[in-house]
Amino acid sequence: MKRFLCILLASLFLLSCVSCADNGGDGEQSDVPTGAGTEAETVDMAFVDELPELNYNDERVAFLGSGQVGAKDELYTEGRNNELINDAVYERNEVVETRLGVKLDIVADGGNDSFYVSNKIHNLVMTGTDEFQFCTLPSYVAVTRAVEGEYLDLTSFEYLDLSKHYWSQGYNEMASWGDGHQFMASGSAALTLFRYMYVTLYNKNVMTDRQIDDPFNAVQNGDWTLDFKTSLINGMYQDLNGNGKIDEKDFFGFASGYATSSDCYWISTKSTVLDKDETGYFIYNADVERITEAVDKVLALFYGPDSYVFTIDSTYDNYIIEDFGNSLAFMVDTMITKIEVSLRDFKDDYGILPIPKLNKEQKDYRTCVQDQVSAFMLPSTLPESKKEMMGAVLECLGSESYKTVVDAYYNTALSYRYLNNPESKIMLDLIYDSVSFEIAQIYTEAAGNFLANMRAMVSSKRNTAASAYKKQTRNMEKQLQKLNEKYEKVVNSQS
């Protein structure tokens, strides 16, 4: 990843110097005056697939994907329409078809029903129907069927190399089980991996007016912690409407919500609940002392005199980002996708930061990706005769997405079109490089609702972590024993 970031930062710097940087161009390295020889010398094979020349004689490959907002356009497109992301997806699909001699038949359905694809595939598995050869659905939903054996072990496919960096290695670490078995993957082919990253936004106009040092420097120095963030908003509250009451029409240093908006802190502070033992089996390993400290600091940030917490809470709704867009909050936490869709007309200058660390002793920043990030799976009804082809299709989708779709969304659309300062581009690289997953975050439906417990503490304003996590030890150990046994059964049945 460090080499990738060096290449990416160099590309971003050079591209920012050309006049076409913000005109919706494709951002290809051929626009950079370094010459083909230089480009060839910097190719990192971790980002290049090693597929041989293949031709499957225009065989149909049927895909069923989630129709949810943010996920529908990951693979599905009706054709070119001069929209940057849409056309990049269309181009990527065409390249995959040409390289492999296949015809992609892509369906995105179910609207915002998170379980639609899962239920559809479940019914097909129960009847032994090979209607769809692969699918995507939200990760926290995917695991509920994966542990029942409805998806195939991706490590058994000849041409699929999950060690390549167009597959998320942080996701692999979370999703793999036992001796490296893995039934779902995510990476460059999933726009949700980028869209659902949590970040902190701050209003640079407010920063300048109040003569505050740019927190960008704190991030660079390793000082960007929960305590630092809380101290930064000290004294910012203003009763803008003069009614003598604290309400959402006033100005606050920080605005957030008590449920999904707090999820990012349990990842950023390394508040571990589940882990793996030396055999790769899941174990309960709650760091109660660390979780307790994290909850204390989050409560101090959320409920201090200069913060506002929306009780109608959802990062999918626009309450929080609208507050920021209306210049009623200096800082907010949000997902990247909100920048894409909600701040295009924002008049003030703003910056982007990672979610802060627990303390200075924590060495690295950790980026939370919302648990609905798309997981790619191959249904267990896939015929043996199609396995070689499907391994190649997934691998090609991953590598070509890195070259085309990621460039369009992350390097071009997000960096140049929706952000307006060079510091934010540097922060985006750091944020992406820090993507992390807590096992309990994704397995929330299969092994106890970790997120619900944490949200309950934030909404109640009471830190009950010490008693809650000690009390549930026996139950969690039982749940994980069942989960491990289910995976054992699945692996044995597919071996």
Coordinates of C-alpha atoms in Angstrom, one line a residue:
M1 CA 0.0 0.0 0.0
K2 CA 2.9 2.4 0.7
R3 CA 4.2 2.0 -2.8
F4 CA 0.7 2.5 -4.2
L5 CA 0.2 5.7 -2.2
C6 CA 3.5 7.1 -3.5
I7 CA 2.4 6.5 -7.1
L8 CA -1.1 7.8 -6.3
L9 CA 0.2 11.0 -4.6
A10 CA 2.6 11.7 -7.5
S11 CA -0.3 11.2 -10.0
L12 CA -2.6 13.5 -8.0
F13 CA 0.1 16.2 -7.8
L14 CA 0.9 16.1 -11.5
L15 CA -2.8 15.9 -12.6
S16 CA -3.6 18.9 -10.4
C17 CA -1.3 20.9 -12.6
V18 CA -3.1 20.3 -15.8
S19 CA -6.2 22.3 -16.9
C20 CA -8.3 19.2 -17.6
A21 CA -8.1 18.0 -13.9
D22 CA -11.7 19.1 -13.1
N23 CA -13.4 18.6 -16.5
G24 CA -14.5 15.0 -15.8
G25 CA -11.6 13.5 -17.7
D26 CA -10.5 9.9 -17.1
G27 CA -7.4 10.8 -15.1
E28 CA -5.3 8.2 -16.9
Q29 CA -1.5 8.2 -16.4
S30 CA -1.0 8.8 -20.1
D31 CA -1.9 12.5 -19.4
V32 CA 1.1 12.7 -17.1
P33 CA 4.2 13.8 -19.0
T34 CA 6.5 11.1 -17.5
G35 CA 6.6 8.8 -20.6
A36 CA 5.6 5.2 -21.0
G37 CA 9.0 4.0 -19.9
T38 CA 8.6 5.6 -16.5
E39 CA 5.1 4.3 -16.1
A40 CA 6.2 0.7 -16.9
E41 CA 9.0 1.0 -14.3
T42 CA 6.5 1.8 -11.5
V43 CA 4.0 -0.9 -12.2
D44 CA 3.4 -2.9 -9.0
M45 CA 2.2 -6.4 -9.8
A46 CA 0.2 -6.5 -6.6
F47 CA -2.3 -4.4 -8.5
V48 CA -2.2 -6.3 -11.8
D49 CA -3.9 -9.6 -12.5
E50 CA -2.0 -12.5 -13.9
L51 CA -4.8 -14.0 -16.0
P52 CA -3.8 -15.8 -19.1
E53 CA -5.5 -15.2 -22.4
L54 CA -9.0 -16.8 -22.0
N55 CA -12.1 -17.1 -24.3
Y56 CA -15.3 -18.5 -23.0
N57 CA -17.1 -18.1 -26.4
D58 CA -19.5 -15.4 -25.2
E59 CA -21.0 -17.5 -22.4
R60 CA -23.6 -15.7 -20.3
V61 CA -22.6 -14.7 -16.8
A62 CA -25.6 -13.7 -14.7
F63 CA -25.1 -11.3 -11.7
L64 CA -27.6 -10.3 -9.1
G65 CA -26.7 -7.2 -7.1
S66 CA -28.3 -5.0 -4.4
G67 CA -30.4 -2.2 -5.7
Q68 CA -29.6 -0.1 -2.7
V69 CA -28.5 3.5 -3.1
G70 CA -24.7 3.6 -3.3
A71 CA -24.4 0.0 -4.3
K72 CA -26.7 -0.3 -7.4
D73 CA -24.3 1.4 -9.8
E74 CA -21.2 -0.7 -8.7
L75 CA -21.7 -3.1 -11.6
Y76 CA -25.0 -2.1 -13.2
T77 CA -25.4 0.4 -16.0
E78 CA -27.8 0.9 -18.8
G79 CA -25.2 2.3 -21.1
R80 CA -23.0 5.4 -21.5
N81 CA -24.6 8.7 -20.4
N82 CA -21.6 11.0 -20.0
E83 CA -21.6 10.7 -16.3
L84 CA -18.1 10.0 -15.0
I85 CA -18.8 7.0 -12.7
N86 CA -21.5 5.4 -14.9
D87 CA -19.3 5.5 -17.9
A88 CA -16.3 4.1 -16.0
V89 CA -18.4 1.2 -14.9
Y90 CA -19.7 0.6 -18.4
E91 CA -16.1 0.7 -19.8
R92 CA -14.9 -1.7 -17.1
N93 CA -17.7 -4.2 -17.9
E94 CA -16.9 -4.0 -21.6
V95 CA -13.2 -4.7 -21.0
V96 CA -14.1 -7.7 -18.8
E97 CA -16.3 -9.1 -21.6
T98 CA -13.7 -8.5 -24.2
R99 CA -10.8 -10.0 -22.3
L100 CA -12.6 -13.2 -21.3
G101 CA -15.1 -13.7 -24.1
V102 CA -18.2 -13.5 -21.8
K103 CA -21.5 -11.6 -21.8
L104 CA -22.3 -10.0 -18.4
D105 CA -26.0 -10.1 -17.6
I106 CA -26.3 -7.7 -14.7
V107 CA -29.4 -7.2 -12.5
A108 CA -29.5 -4.8 -9.6
D109 CA -32.8 -5.3 -7.7
G110 CA -34.5 -5.1 -4.4
G111 CA -34.3 -1.3 -3.8
N112 CA -33.3 -0.6 -0.2
D113 CA -34.2 -4.0 1.1
S114 CA -30.9 -5.2 2.5
F115 CA -32.1 -8.9 2.6
Y116 CA -33.6 -9.0 -0.9
V117 CA -30.6 -10.5 -2.7
S118 CA -29.8 -12.9 0.2
N119 CA -33.4 -14.2 0.2
K120 CA -33.4 -14.6 -3.6
I121 CA -30.2 -16.6 -3.6
H122 CA -31.4 -18.6 -0.7
N123 CA -34.5 -19.7 -2.6
L124 CA -32.4 -20.6 -5.6
V125 CA -30.0 -22.7 -3.5
M126 CA -32.9 -24.5 -1.9
T127 CA -34.2 -25.5 -5.3
G128 CA -30.7 -26.1 -6.8
T129 CA -31.2 -23.4 -9.5
D130 CA -28.2 -21.9 -11.3
E131 CA -30.0 -18.7 -12.3
F132 CA -27.2 -16.4 -11.0
Q133 CA -23.5 -17.2 -11.1
F134 CA -22.4 -14.5 -8.6
C135 CA -24.0 -11.8 -6.4
T136 CA -23.3 -9.0 -4.0
L137 CA -25.1 -7.9 -0.9
P138 CA -24.4 -6.0 2.3
S139 CA -21.6 -7.8 4.3
Y140 CA -23.5 -8.1 7.6
V141 CA -26.3 -9.8 5.7
A142 CA -23.9 -12.0 3.6
V143 CA -22.4 -13.8 6.6
T144 CA -25.8 -15.1 7.8
R145 CA -26.0 -17.3 4.7
A146 CA -22.3 -17.9 4.3
V147 CA -22.2 -19.8 7.6
E148 CA -25.0 -22.0 6.3
G149 CA -23.0 -23.1 3.2
E150 CA -24.9 -21.2 0.6
Y151 CA -21.7 -19.7 -0.9
L152 CA -18.5 -21.3 -2.2
D153 CA -15.0 -21.0 -0.8
L154 CA -13.4 -18.3 -2.9
T155 CA -9.9 -19.7 -2.2
S156 CA -10.7 -22.8 -4.2
F157 CA -11.1 -21.0 -7.6
E158 CA -8.2 -21.3 -10.0
Y159 CA -7.9 -17.8 -11.3
L160 CA -9.0 -15.9 -8.2
D161 CA -6.1 -14.4 -6.3
L162 CA -7.4 -12.6 -3.2
S163 CA -3.8 -11.6 -2.2
K164 CA -3.9 -9.0 -4.9
H165 CA -4.4 -5.5 -3.6
Y166 CA -7.4 -4.7 -5.7
W167 CA -9.0 -7.0 -3.1
S168 CA -9.2 -5.4 0.3
Q169 CA -6.7 -7.1 2.6
G170 CA -8.3 -5.7 5.7
Y171 CA -11.6 -7.3 4.5
N172 CA -9.8 -10.6 3.8
E173 CA -8.4 -10.7 7.3
M174 CA -11.9 -10.1 8.8
A175 CA -13.8 -12.5 6.4
S176 CA -11.4 -15.4 6.3
W177 CA -11.8 -18.3 8.8
G178 CA -9.8 -21.3 9.9
D179 CA -7.0 -22.2 7.5
G180 CA -7.7 -19.3 5.2
H181 CA -11.1 -20.3 4.0
Q182 CA -13.1 -17.3 2.7
F183 CA -16.7 -17.2 1.3
M184 CA -16.9 -13.5 0.6
A185 CA -14.6 -10.7 -0.6
S186 CA -14.6 -7.0 -1.3
G187 CA -12.3 -4.6 -3.0
S188 CA -12.0 -2.2 -5.9
A189 CA -15.1 -3.6 -7.6
A190 CA -17.2 -2.4 -4.7
L191 CA -17.8 1.4 -4.8
T192 CA -19.3 1.0 -1.4
L193 CA -15.8 0.3 0.0
F194 CA -15.0 3.9 -0.8
R195 CA -18.4 5.5 -0.4
Y196 CA -19.0 4.0 3.1
M197 CA -15.7 5.0 4.6
Y198 CA -16.3 7.3 7.7
V199 CA -14.4 10.6 7.8
T200 CA -14.5 13.8 9.8
L201 CA -15.3 17.0 7.9
Y202 CA -14.4 20.5 9.2
N203 CA -15.3 24.0 8.0
K204 CA -12.1 25.8 7.1
N205 CA -13.8 29.2 7.0
V206 CA -14.8 28.8 10.7
M207 CA -11.3 27.6 11.4
T208 CA -9.8 30.7 9.9
D209 CA -12.3 33.1 11.5
R210 CA -11.6 31.6 15.0
Q211 CA -7.9 31.5 14.4
I212 CA -7.7 27.7 15.0
D213 CA -4.6 25.8 13.9
D214 CA -5.5 23.5 11.0
P215 CA -6.2 20.0 12.5
F216 CA -4.6 18.6 9.3
N217 CA -1.3 19.3 11.1
A218 CA -2.5 17.3 14.2
V219 CA -3.2 14.3 12.0
Q220 CA 0.2 14.5 10.3
N221 CA 1.9 14.7 13.8
G222 CA 0.0 11.8 15.2
D223 CA -1.9 14.0 17.7
W224 CA -5.4 13.6 16.2
T225 CA -7.1 11.9 19.1
L226 CA -10.6 12.0 20.7
D227 CA -9.4 14.3 23.4
F228 CA -7.8 16.7 20.8
K229 CA -11.0 16.8 18.8
T230 CA -13.1 17.5 21.9
S231 CA -10.7 20.3 23.0
L232 CA -10.8 21.8 19.5
I233 CA -14.6 22.6 19.6
N234 CA -14.4 24.2 23.1
G235 CA -16.5 27.4 23.4
M236 CA -17.9 27.2 19.9
Y237 CA -21.6 27.0 20.8
Q238 CA -23.7 30.0 19.7
D239 CA -27.5 30.6 20.2
L240 CA -28.0 31.8 16.6
N241 CA -31.8 32.1 16.8
G242 CA -31.7 33.9 20.2
N243 CA -34.5 31.8 21.8
G244 CA -32.4 30.9 24.8
K245 CA -32.7 27.2 24.0
I246 CA -30.2 24.7 22.6
D247 CA -31.7 23.4 19.4
E248 CA -30.6 22.3 15.9
K249 CA -30.9 25.9 14.6
D250 CA -27.9 27.0 16.7
F251 CA -24.2 26.7 15.8
F252 CA -22.2 23.9 17.3
G253 CA -18.6 22.8 17.3
F254 CA -19.6 19.2 16.5
A255 CA -22.8 17.6 15.3
S256 CA -23.6 13.9 15.2
G257 CA -26.1 11.2 16.0
Y258 CA -26.3 8.6 18.7
A259 CA -26.6 5.4 16.7
T260 CA -25.0 4.7 13.3
S261 CA -22.9 7.8 13.6
S262 CA -21.1 6.5 16.6
D263 CA -20.1 3.2 14.9
C264 CA -16.9 4.6 13.4
Y265 CA -15.3 5.2 16.8
W266 CA -15.2 1.5 17.9
I267 CA -13.1 0.8 14.8
S268 CA -11.0 4.0 15.0
T269 CA -10.1 3.4 18.7
K270 CA -9.3 -0.4 18.2
S271 CA -12.0 -1.4 20.6
T272 CA -11.6 -5.1 19.9
V273 CA -14.4 -7.6 20.7
L274 CA -13.8 -10.6 18.5
D275 CA -10.5 -12.0 17.3
K276 CA -9.0 -15.2 16.0
D277 CA -6.9 -17.8 17.7
E278 CA -3.8 -19.5 16.2
T279 CA -6.0 -21.8 14.2
G280 CA -8.1 -19.0 12.6
Y281 CA -11.2 -19.8 14.7
F282 CA -13.2 -16.9 16.0
I283 CA -12.8 -16.1 19.8
Y284 CA -14.3 -13.6 22.2
N285 CA -11.5 -11.2 23.2
A286 CA -13.2 -8.0 24.4
D287 CA -10.6 -5.5 25.5
V288 CA -13.0 -4.1 28.3
E289 CA -10.5 -1.6 29.6
R290 CA -9.9 -0.1 26.2
I291 CA -13.6 -0.1 25.3
T292 CA -14.4 1.6 28.6
E293 CA -11.9 4.4 27.9
A294 CA -13.2 4.8 24.3
V295 CA -16.8 5.1 25.5
D296 CA -15.9 7.7 28.1
K297 CA -14.1 9.8 25.4
V298 CA -16.9 9.4 22.9
L299 CA -19.5 10.5 25.5
A300 CA -17.4 13.5 26.4
L301 CA -17.3 14.5 22.7
F302 CA -20.9 13.9 21.9
Y303 CA -22.5 15.4 25.0
G304 CA -20.3 18.4 25.8
P305 CA -21.7 21.9 25.8
D306 CA -20.5 22.6 22.2
S307 CA -22.0 19.5 20.5
Y308 CA -25.4 18.6 19.2
V309 CA -26.6 15.0 18.9
F310 CA -29.6 14.3 16.6
T311 CA -32.1 11.9 18.1
I312 CA -33.4 11.1 14.6
D313 CA -30.2 9.4 13.7
S314 CA -29.0 7.9 10.5
T315 CA -26.0 8.5 8.3
Y316 CA -28.3 7.7 5.4
D317 CA -30.6 10.6 6.2
N318 CA -29.3 14.1 5.7
Y319 CA -29.7 15.7 9.1
I320 CA -26.1 15.7 10.0
I321 CA -24.6 16.6 6.6
E322 CA -27.3 19.2 6.1
D323 CA -26.3 20.8 9.4
F324 CA -22.7 21.0 8.1
G325 CA -23.8 22.2 4.6
N326 CA -25.8 25.0 6.3
S327 CA -22.7 26.1 8.2
L328 CA -24.3 25.2 11.5
A329 CA -21.5 22.9 12.7
F330 CA -17.7 23.2 12.6
M331 CA -17.2 19.5 12.5
V332 CA -19.3 16.4 11.6
D333 CA -18.6 12.7 11.1
T334 CA -20.1 11.2 7.9
M335 CA -19.5 8.7 5.1
I336 CA -17.6 9.7 2.0
T337 CA -20.7 9.2 -0.1
K338 CA -22.3 12.3 1.6
I339 CA -19.5 14.4 0.0
E340 CA -20.4 13.0 -3.3
V341 CA -24.1 13.7 -3.1
S342 CA -24.7 16.5 -0.6
L343 CA -21.8 19.0 -0.7
R344 CA -21.6 19.8 -4.4
D345 CA -23.0 23.3 -3.9
F346 CA -21.4 24.0 -0.5
K347 CA -20.0 27.5 -0.5
D348 CA -17.5 27.4 2.3
D349 CA -14.1 25.7 2.1
Y350 CA -13.9 22.4 4.0
G351 CA -11.3 19.8 4.9
I352 CA -11.4 16.1 5.5
L353 CA -9.8 14.1 8.3
P354 CA -9.7 10.5 9.5
I355 CA -11.8 9.6 12.6
P356 CA -9.5 10.2 15.5
K357 CA -7.5 7.7 17.5
L358 CA -8.2 6.8 21.1
N359 CA -5.0 8.3 22.4
K360 CA -1.4 9.3 21.3
E361 CA -0.2 5.8 22.3
Q362 CA -2.2 4.3 19.5
K363 CA 0.2 4.3 16.6
D364 CA -2.1 4.1 13.6
Y365 CA -5.4 5.7 12.4
R366 CA -8.1 3.1 11.5
T367 CA -10.9 3.8 9.1
C368 CA -14.3 2.3 9.6
V369 CA -16.3 1.2 6.6
Q370 CA -20.0 0.8 7.2
D371 CA -21.1 -2.8 7.6
Q372 CA -23.2 -2.6 4.5
V373 CA -20.2 -2.6 2.3
S374 CA -20.8 -5.0 -0.6
A375 CA -19.5 -8.5 -0.4
F376 CA -18.9 -10.6 -3.6
M377 CA -20.0 -14.2 -3.4
L378 CA -20.4 -17.3 -5.6
P379 CA -23.6 -19.3 -4.9
S380 CA -23.2 -23.0 -4.0
T381 CA -25.4 -23.9 -7.0
L382 CA -22.6 -22.9 -9.4
P383 CA -21.9 -25.9 -11.6
E384 CA -18.4 -27.4 -11.6
S385 CA -18.2 -26.6 -15.3
K386 CA -18.4 -22.9 -14.7
K387 CA -16.0 -22.5 -11.8
E388 CA -12.9 -21.8 -13.8
M389 CA -14.8 -19.1 -15.7
M390 CA -16.2 -17.5 -12.6
G391 CA -12.9 -17.3 -10.9
A392 CA -11.5 -15.5 -13.9
V393 CA -14.6 -13.2 -14.1
L394 CA -14.3 -12.0 -10.5
E395 CA -10.5 -11.6 -10.8
C396 CA -10.9 -9.5 -13.9
L397 CA -13.6 -7.4 -12.4
G398 CA -11.4 -6.7 -9.5
S399 CA -8.3 -5.7 -11.4
E400 CA -10.1 -3.7 -14.1
S401 CA -12.2 -1.9 -11.5
Y402 CA -8.9 -0.7 -9.9
K403 CA -7.7 0.6 -13.2
T404 CA -11.0 2.3 -14.3
V405 CA -13.7 2.7 -11.7
V406 CA -11.5 3.5 -8.7
D407 CA -9.6 6.1 -10.8
A408 CA -12.9 7.7 -11.8
Y409 CA -14.4 7.8 -8.3
Y410 CA -11.5 8.2 -5.9
N411 CA -8.7 9.8 -7.9
T412 CA -10.8 12.0 -10.2
A413 CA -14.4 12.5 -9.1
L414 CA -13.9 12.7 -5.4
S415 CA -10.4 14.2 -5.2
Y416 CA -10.8 16.9 -7.9
R417 CA -14.5 17.5 -8.3
Y418 CA -15.8 17.4 -4.7
L419 CA -12.8 18.5 -2.6
N420 CA -11.2 21.8 -3.1
N421 CA -7.8 21.8 -1.2
P422 CA -4.6 19.7 -1.6
E423 CA -4.6 18.7 2.1
S424 CA -7.8 16.8 1.7
K425 CA -6.3 14.8 -1.1
I426 CA -3.5 13.7 1.2
M427 CA -6.0 12.9 3.9
L428 CA -8.0 10.7 1.5
D429 CA -5.0 8.6 0.8
L430 CA -4.3 8.2 4.5
I431 CA -8.0 7.3 5.2
Y432 CA -8.1 4.7 2.4
D433 CA -4.8 3.2 3.5
S434 CA -6.2 2.8 7.0
V435 CA -9.3 0.8 6.2
S436 CA -10.0 -1.7 9.0
F437 CA -12.7 -4.1 10.0
E438 CA -13.7 -5.5 13.4
I439 CA -15.0 -9.0 13.1
A440 CA -17.9 -8.3 15.4
Q441 CA -18.9 -5.4 13.2
I442 CA -19.7 -7.6 10.2
Y443 CA -20.9 -10.7 12.2
T444 CA -23.4 -8.6 14.2
E445 CA -26.3 -10.7 12.9
A446 CA -24.5 -14.0 13.4
A447 CA -22.7 -13.6 16.8
G448 CA -24.4 -11.0 18.9
N449 CA -25.1 -7.4 18.1
F450 CA -21.9 -5.7 19.1
L451 CA -22.9 -2.4 17.4
A452 CA -26.3 -2.3 19.2
N453 CA -24.5 -2.6 22.6
M454 CA -22.3 0.4 21.8
R455 CA -25.0 2.5 20.4
A456 CA -27.1 1.9 23.5
M457 CA -24.4 3.3 25.7
V458 CA -24.1 6.4 23.5
S459 CA -27.9 7.0 23.4
S460 CA -28.2 6.4 27.2
K461 CA -25.2 8.6 27.9
R462 CA -24.1 5.9 30.4
N463 CA -20.8 3.9 30.1
T464 CA -21.8 0.4 31.1
A465 CA -19.0 -1.3 29.0
A466 CA -17.2 -2.8 32.0
S467 CA -20.3 -4.7 33.2
A468 CA -21.9 -5.3 29.8
Y469 CA -18.9 -7.0 28.2
K470 CA -18.0 -9.1 31.2
K471 CA -21.6 -10.2 31.7
Q472 CA -21.9 -11.4 28.1
T473 CA -18.7 -13.4 28.0
R474 CA -20.3 -16.8 28.5
N475 CA -23.1 -16.1 25.9
M476 CA -20.6 -14.8 23.3
E477 CA -18.4 -17.8 23.7
K478 CA -21.3 -20.1 23.1
Q479 CA -22.4 -18.1 20.0
L480 CA -18.8 -18.3 18.6
Q481 CA -18.6 -22.0 19.3
K482 CA -21.8 -22.5 17.2
L483 CA -20.4 -20.2 14.5
N484 CA -17.1 -22.1 14.3
E485 CA -19.0 -25.4 14.2
K486 CA -21.1 -24.1 11.3
Y487 CA -17.9 -23.1 9.4
E488 CA -16.4 -26.5 10.1
K489 CA -19.4 -28.2 8.6
V490 CA -19.4 -25.9 5.5
V491 CA -15.6 -26.4 4.9
N492 CA -15.9 -30.2 5.3
S493 CA -18.9 -30.3 2.9
Q494 CA -17.0 -28.3 0.2
S495 CA -13.6 -30.1 0.5

